[in-house]
Coordinates of N, CA and C in Angstrom, one line a residue:
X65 N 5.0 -20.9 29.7 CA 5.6 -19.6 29.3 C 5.9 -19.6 27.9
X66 N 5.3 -18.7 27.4 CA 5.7 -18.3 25.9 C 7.3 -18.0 25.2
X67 N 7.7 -18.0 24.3 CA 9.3 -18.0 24.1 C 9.4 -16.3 24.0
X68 N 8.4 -15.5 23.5 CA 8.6 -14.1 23.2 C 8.3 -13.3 25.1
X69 N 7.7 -14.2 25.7 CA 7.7 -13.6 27.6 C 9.4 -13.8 27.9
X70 N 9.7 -14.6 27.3 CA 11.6 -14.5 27.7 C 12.1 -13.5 27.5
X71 N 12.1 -13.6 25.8 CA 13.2 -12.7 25.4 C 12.5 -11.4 24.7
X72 N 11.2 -10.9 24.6 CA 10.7 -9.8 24.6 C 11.1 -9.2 23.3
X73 N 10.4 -7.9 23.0 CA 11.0 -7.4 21.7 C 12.4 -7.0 21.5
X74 N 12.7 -7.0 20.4 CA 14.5 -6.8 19.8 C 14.2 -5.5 20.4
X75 N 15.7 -5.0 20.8 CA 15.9 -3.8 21.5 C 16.6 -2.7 20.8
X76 N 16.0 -1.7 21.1 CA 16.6 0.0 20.1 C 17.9 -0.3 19.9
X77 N 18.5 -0.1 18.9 CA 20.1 -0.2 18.8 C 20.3 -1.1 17.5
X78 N 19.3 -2.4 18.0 CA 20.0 -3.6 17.5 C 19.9 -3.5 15.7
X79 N 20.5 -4.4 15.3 CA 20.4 -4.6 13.7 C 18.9 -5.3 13.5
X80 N 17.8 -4.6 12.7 CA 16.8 -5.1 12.0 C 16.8 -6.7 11.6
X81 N 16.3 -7.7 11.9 CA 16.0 -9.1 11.4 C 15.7 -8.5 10.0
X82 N 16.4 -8.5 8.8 CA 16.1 -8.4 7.7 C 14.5 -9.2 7.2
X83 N 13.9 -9.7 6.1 CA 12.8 -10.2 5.7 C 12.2 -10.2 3.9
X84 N 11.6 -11.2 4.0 CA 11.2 -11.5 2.8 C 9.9 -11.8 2.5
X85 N 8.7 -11.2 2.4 CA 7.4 -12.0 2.3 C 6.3 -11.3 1.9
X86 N 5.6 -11.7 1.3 CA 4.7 -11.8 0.2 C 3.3 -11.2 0.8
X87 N 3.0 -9.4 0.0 CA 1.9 -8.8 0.7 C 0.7 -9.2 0.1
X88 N -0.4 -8.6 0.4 CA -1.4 -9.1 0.1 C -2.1 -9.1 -1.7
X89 N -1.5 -8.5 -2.1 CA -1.2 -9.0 -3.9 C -0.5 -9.9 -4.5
X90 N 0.4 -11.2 -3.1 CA 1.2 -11.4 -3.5 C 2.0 -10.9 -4.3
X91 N 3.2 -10.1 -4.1 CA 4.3 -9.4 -4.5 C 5.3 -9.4 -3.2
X92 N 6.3 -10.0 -3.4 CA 7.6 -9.8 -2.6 C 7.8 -8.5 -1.9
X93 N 8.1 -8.5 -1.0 CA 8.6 -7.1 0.0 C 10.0 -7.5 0.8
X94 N 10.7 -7.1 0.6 CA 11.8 -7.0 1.3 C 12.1 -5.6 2.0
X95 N 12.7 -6.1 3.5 CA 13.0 -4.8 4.4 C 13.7 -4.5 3.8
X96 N 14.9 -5.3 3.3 CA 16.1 -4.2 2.8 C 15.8 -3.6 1.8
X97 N 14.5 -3.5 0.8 CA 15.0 -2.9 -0.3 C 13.6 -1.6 0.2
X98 N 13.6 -1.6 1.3 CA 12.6 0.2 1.8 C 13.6 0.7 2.9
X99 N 14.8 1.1 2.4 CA 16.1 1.6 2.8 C 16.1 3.4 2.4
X100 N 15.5 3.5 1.5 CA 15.0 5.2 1.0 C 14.0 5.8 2.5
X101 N 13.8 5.1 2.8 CA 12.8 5.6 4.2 C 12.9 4.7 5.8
X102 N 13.0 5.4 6.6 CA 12.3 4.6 7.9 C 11.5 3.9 7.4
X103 N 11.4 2.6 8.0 CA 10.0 1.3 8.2 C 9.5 1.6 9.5
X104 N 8.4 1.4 9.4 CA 7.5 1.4 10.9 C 7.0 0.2 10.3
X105 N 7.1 -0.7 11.2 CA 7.0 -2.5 11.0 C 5.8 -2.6 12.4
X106 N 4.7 -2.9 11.8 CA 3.2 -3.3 12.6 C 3.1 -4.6 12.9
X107 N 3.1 -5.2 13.8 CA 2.6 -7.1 14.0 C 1.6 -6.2 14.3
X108 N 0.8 -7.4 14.0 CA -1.0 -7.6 14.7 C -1.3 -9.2 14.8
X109 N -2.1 -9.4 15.6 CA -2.4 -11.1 15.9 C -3.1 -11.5 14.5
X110 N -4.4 -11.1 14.1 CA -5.0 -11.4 13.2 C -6.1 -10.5 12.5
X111 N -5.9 -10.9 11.1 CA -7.0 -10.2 10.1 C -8.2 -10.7 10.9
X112 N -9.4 -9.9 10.4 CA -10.7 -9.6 10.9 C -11.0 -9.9 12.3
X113 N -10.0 -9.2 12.8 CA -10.5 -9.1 14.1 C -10.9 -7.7 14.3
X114 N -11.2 -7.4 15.6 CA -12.4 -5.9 15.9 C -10.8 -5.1 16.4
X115 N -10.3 -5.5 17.4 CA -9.0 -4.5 17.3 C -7.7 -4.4 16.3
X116 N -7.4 -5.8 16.1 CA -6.7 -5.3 14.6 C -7.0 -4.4 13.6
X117 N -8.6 -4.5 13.1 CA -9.4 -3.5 12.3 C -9.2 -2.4 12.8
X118 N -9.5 -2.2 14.2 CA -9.5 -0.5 14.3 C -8.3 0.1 14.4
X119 N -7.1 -0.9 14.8 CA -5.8 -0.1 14.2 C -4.9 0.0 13.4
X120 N -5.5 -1.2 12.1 CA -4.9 -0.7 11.0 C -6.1 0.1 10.8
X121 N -6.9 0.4 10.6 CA -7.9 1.6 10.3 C -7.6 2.7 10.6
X122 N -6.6 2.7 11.9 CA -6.3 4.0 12.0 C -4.9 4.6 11.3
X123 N -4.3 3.5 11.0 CA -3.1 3.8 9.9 C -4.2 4.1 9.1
X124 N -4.7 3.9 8.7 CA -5.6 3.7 6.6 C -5.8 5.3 7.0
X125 N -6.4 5.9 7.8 CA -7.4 6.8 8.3 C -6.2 7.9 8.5
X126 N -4.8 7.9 8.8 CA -4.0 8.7 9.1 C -2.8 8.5 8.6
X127 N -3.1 8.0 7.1 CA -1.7 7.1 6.2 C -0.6 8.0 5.9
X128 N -0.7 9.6 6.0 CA 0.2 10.8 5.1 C 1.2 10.9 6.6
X129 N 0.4 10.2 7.8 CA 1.3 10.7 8.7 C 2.2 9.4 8.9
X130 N 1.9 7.9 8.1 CA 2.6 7.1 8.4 C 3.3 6.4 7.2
X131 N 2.9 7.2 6.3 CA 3.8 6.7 4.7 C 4.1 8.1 4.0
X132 N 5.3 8.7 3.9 CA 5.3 10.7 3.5 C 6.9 10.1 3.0
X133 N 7.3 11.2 2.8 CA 9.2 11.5 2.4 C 10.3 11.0 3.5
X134 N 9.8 10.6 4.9 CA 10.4 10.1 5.9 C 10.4 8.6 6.3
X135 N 9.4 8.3 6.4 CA 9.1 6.9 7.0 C 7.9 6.4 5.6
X136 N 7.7 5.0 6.4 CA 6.8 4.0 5.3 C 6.2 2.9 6.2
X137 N 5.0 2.5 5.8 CA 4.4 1.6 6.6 C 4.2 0.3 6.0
X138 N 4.9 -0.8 6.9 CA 4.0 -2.4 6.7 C 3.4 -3.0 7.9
X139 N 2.5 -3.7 7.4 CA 1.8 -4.5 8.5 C 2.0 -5.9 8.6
X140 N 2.2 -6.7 9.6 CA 2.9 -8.2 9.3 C 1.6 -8.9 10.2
X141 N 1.0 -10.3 9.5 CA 0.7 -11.0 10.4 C 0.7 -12.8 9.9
X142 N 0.4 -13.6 10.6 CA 0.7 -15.2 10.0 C -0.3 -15.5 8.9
X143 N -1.4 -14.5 9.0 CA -2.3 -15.1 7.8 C -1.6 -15.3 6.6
X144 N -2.2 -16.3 5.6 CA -2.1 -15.8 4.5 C -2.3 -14.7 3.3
X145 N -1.5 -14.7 1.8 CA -2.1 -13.7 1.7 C -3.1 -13.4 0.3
X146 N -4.1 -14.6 0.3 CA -5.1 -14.4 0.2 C -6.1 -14.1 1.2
X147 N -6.2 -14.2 2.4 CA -6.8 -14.0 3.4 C -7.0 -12.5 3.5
X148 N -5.5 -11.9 3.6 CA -5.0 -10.4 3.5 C -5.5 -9.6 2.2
X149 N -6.2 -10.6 1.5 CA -6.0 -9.6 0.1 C -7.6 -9.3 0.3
X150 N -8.4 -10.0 0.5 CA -9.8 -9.9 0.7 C -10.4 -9.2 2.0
X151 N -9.6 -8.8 3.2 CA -9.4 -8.1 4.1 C -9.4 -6.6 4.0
X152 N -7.8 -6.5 3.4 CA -7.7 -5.0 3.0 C -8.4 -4.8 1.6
X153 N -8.8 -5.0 1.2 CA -9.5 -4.8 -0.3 C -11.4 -4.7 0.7
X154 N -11.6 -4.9 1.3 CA -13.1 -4.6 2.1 C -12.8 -3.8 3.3
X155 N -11.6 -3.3 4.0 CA -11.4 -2.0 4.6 C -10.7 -1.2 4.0
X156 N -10.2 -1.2 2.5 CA -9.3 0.0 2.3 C -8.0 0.4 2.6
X157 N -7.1 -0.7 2.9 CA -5.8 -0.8 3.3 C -5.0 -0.9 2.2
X158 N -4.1 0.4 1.9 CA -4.0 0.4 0.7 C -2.4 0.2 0.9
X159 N -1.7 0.2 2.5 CA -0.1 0.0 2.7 C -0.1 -1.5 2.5
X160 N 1.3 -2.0 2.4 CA 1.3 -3.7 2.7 C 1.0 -4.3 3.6
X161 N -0.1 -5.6 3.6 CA 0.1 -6.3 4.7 C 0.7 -7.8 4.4
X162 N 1.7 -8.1 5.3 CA 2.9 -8.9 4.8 C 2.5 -10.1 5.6
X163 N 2.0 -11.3 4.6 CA 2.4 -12.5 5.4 C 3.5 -13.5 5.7
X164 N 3.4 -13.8 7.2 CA 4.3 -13.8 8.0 C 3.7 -15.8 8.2
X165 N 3.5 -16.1 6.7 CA 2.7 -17.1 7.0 C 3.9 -18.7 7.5
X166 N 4.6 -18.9 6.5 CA 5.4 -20.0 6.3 C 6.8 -19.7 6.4
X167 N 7.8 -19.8 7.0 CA 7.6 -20.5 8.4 C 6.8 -20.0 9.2
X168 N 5.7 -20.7 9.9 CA 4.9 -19.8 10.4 C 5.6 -19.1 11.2
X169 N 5.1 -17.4 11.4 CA 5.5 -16.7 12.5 C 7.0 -16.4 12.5
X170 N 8.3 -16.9 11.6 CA 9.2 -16.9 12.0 C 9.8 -15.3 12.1
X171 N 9.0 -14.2 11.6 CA 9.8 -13.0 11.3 C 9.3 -12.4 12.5
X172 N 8.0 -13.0 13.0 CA 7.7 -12.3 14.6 C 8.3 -12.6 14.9
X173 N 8.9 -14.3 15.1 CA 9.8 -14.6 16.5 C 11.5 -13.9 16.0
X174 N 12.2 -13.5 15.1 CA 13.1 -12.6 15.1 C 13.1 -11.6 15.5
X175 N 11.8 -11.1 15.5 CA 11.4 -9.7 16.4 C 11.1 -9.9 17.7
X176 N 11.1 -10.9 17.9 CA 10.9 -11.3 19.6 C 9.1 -10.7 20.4
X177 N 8.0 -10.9 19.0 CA 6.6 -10.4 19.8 C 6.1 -11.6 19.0
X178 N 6.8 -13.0 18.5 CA 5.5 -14.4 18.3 C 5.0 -14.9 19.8
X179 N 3.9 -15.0 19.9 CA 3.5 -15.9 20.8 C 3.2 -17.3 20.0
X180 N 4.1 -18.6 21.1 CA 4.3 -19.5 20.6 C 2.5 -20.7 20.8
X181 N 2.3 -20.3 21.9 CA 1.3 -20.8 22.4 C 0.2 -20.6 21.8
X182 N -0.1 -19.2 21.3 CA -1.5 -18.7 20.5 C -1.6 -18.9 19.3
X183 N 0.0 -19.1 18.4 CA 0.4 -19.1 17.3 C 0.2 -17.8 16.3
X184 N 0.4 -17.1 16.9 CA 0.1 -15.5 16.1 C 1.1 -14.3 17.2
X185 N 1.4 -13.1 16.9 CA 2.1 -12.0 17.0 C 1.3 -11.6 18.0
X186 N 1.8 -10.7 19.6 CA 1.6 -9.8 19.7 C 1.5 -8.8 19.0
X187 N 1.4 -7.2 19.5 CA 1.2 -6.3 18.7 C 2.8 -5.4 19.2
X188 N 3.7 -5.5 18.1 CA 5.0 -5.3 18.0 C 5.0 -4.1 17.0
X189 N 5.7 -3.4 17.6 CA 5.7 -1.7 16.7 C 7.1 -1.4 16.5
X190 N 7.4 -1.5 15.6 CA 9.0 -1.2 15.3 C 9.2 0.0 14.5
X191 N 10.4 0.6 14.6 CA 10.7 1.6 13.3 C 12.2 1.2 13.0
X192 N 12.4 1.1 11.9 CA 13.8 0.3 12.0 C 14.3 1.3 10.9
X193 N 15.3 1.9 11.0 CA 16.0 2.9 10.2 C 17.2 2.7 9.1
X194 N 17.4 3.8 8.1 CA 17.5 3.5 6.9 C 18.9 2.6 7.0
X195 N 19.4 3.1 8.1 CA 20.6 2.0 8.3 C 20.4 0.7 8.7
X196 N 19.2 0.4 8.8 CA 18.8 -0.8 9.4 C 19.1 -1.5 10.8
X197 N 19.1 -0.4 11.5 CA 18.9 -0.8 13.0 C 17.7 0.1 13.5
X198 N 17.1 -0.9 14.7 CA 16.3 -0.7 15.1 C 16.3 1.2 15.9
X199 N 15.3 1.5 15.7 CA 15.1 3.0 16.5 C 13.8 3.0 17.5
X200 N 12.8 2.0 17.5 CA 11.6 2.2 18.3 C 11.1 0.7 18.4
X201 N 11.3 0.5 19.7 CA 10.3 -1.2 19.9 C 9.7 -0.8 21.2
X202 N 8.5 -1.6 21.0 CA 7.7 -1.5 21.9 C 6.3 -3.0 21.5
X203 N 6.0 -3.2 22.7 CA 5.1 -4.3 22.2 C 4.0 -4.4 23.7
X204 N 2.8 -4.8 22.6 CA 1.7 -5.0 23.8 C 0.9 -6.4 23.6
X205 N 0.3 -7.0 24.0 CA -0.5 -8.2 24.0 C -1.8 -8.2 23.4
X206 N -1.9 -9.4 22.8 CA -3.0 -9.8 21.8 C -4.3 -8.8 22.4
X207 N -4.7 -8.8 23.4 CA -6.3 -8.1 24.0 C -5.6 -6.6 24.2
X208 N -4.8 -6.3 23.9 CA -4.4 -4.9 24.4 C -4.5 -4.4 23.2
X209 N -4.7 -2.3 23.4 CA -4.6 -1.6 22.1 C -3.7 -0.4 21.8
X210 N -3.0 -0.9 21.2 CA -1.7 0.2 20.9 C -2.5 1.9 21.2
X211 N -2.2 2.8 22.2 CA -2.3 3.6 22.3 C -2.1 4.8 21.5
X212 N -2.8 6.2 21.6 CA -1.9 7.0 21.1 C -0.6 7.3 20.7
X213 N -0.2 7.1 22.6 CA 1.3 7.4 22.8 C 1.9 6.4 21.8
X214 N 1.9 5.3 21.5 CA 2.5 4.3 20.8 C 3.1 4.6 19.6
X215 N 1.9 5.2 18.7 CA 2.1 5.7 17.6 C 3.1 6.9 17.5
X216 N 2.6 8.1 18.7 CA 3.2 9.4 18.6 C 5.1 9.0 19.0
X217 N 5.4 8.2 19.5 CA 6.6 7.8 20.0 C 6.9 6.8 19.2
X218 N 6.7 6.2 18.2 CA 7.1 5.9 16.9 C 7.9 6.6 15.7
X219 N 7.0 7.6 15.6 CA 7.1 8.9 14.7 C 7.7 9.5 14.9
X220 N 8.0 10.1 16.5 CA 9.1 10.9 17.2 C 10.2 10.7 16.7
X221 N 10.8 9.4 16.5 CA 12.3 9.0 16.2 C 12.0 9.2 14.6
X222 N 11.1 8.9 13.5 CA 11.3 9.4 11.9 C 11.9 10.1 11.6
X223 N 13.3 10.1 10.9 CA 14.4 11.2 10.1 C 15.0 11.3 11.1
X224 N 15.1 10.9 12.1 CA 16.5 11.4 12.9 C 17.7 10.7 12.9

């Protein structure tokens, strides 16, 4: 049994696991300092894979509706971020993708979607608000694909 099948994603209400880690230009990102906007906080298992691609592609593909005057988008995974930089730089990912490299995993497992066993994130969807508590968790498994609904009930809670 995995440690994230226990205790599952952090729950609406709670205070944001704050964070610190380095996007794929290497440059520092801190949650606390994207307090001017909602975060919508993306785990994905891993770069170049065929469903990760297609759904950050569909952020890249529908960015105005997930980076505008309200909300802001990062994407978190264990890769490195040279790995990340040569990824989005050959699909056009022009939001952050934050490695979640060293300790490995440790900002997924504050979020409660690391799988310990696989060594990589489910797919963990958070919006964590400007006060820095959580407003939207939801999480699906590595072979699974974040649905419409996922998205649309992310966004639902932005600015409120």
């Amino acid at each position: 049994m995995t440690a994230q099948s226990v205790a599952g994603p952090i729950e609406i209400g709670s205070r944001a696991p704050d964070f610190e880690l380095r996007d794929q230009n290497n440059q520092v990102v801190r949650l606390s300092d994207l307090r001017d906007r909602d975060v919508l906080i993306v785990f994905f298992p891993l770069a170049f894979t065929g469903t990760c691609e297609g759904e950050l592609g569909f952020l890249r593909d529908n960015l105005p509706r997930f980076d505008n005057d309200y909300v802001t988008v990062v994407a978190v995974s264990v890769g490195p971020p040279p790995t990340h930089k040569v990824w989005s730089s050959a699909q056009g990912f022009l939001f952050p993708i934050l490695a979640d490299f060293w300790p490995h995993g440790a900002v997924a497992d504050a979020y409660g979607v690391f799988d310990v066993e696989r060594g990589f994130p489910n797919r963990g969807t958070f919006v964590v608000g400007r006060d820095g508590t959580v407003k939207f968790s939801a999480m699906v498994g590595p072979g699974e694909q974040r649905g419409d609904e996922t998205w649309d009930a992310a966004l639902a809670v932005v600015g409120h």
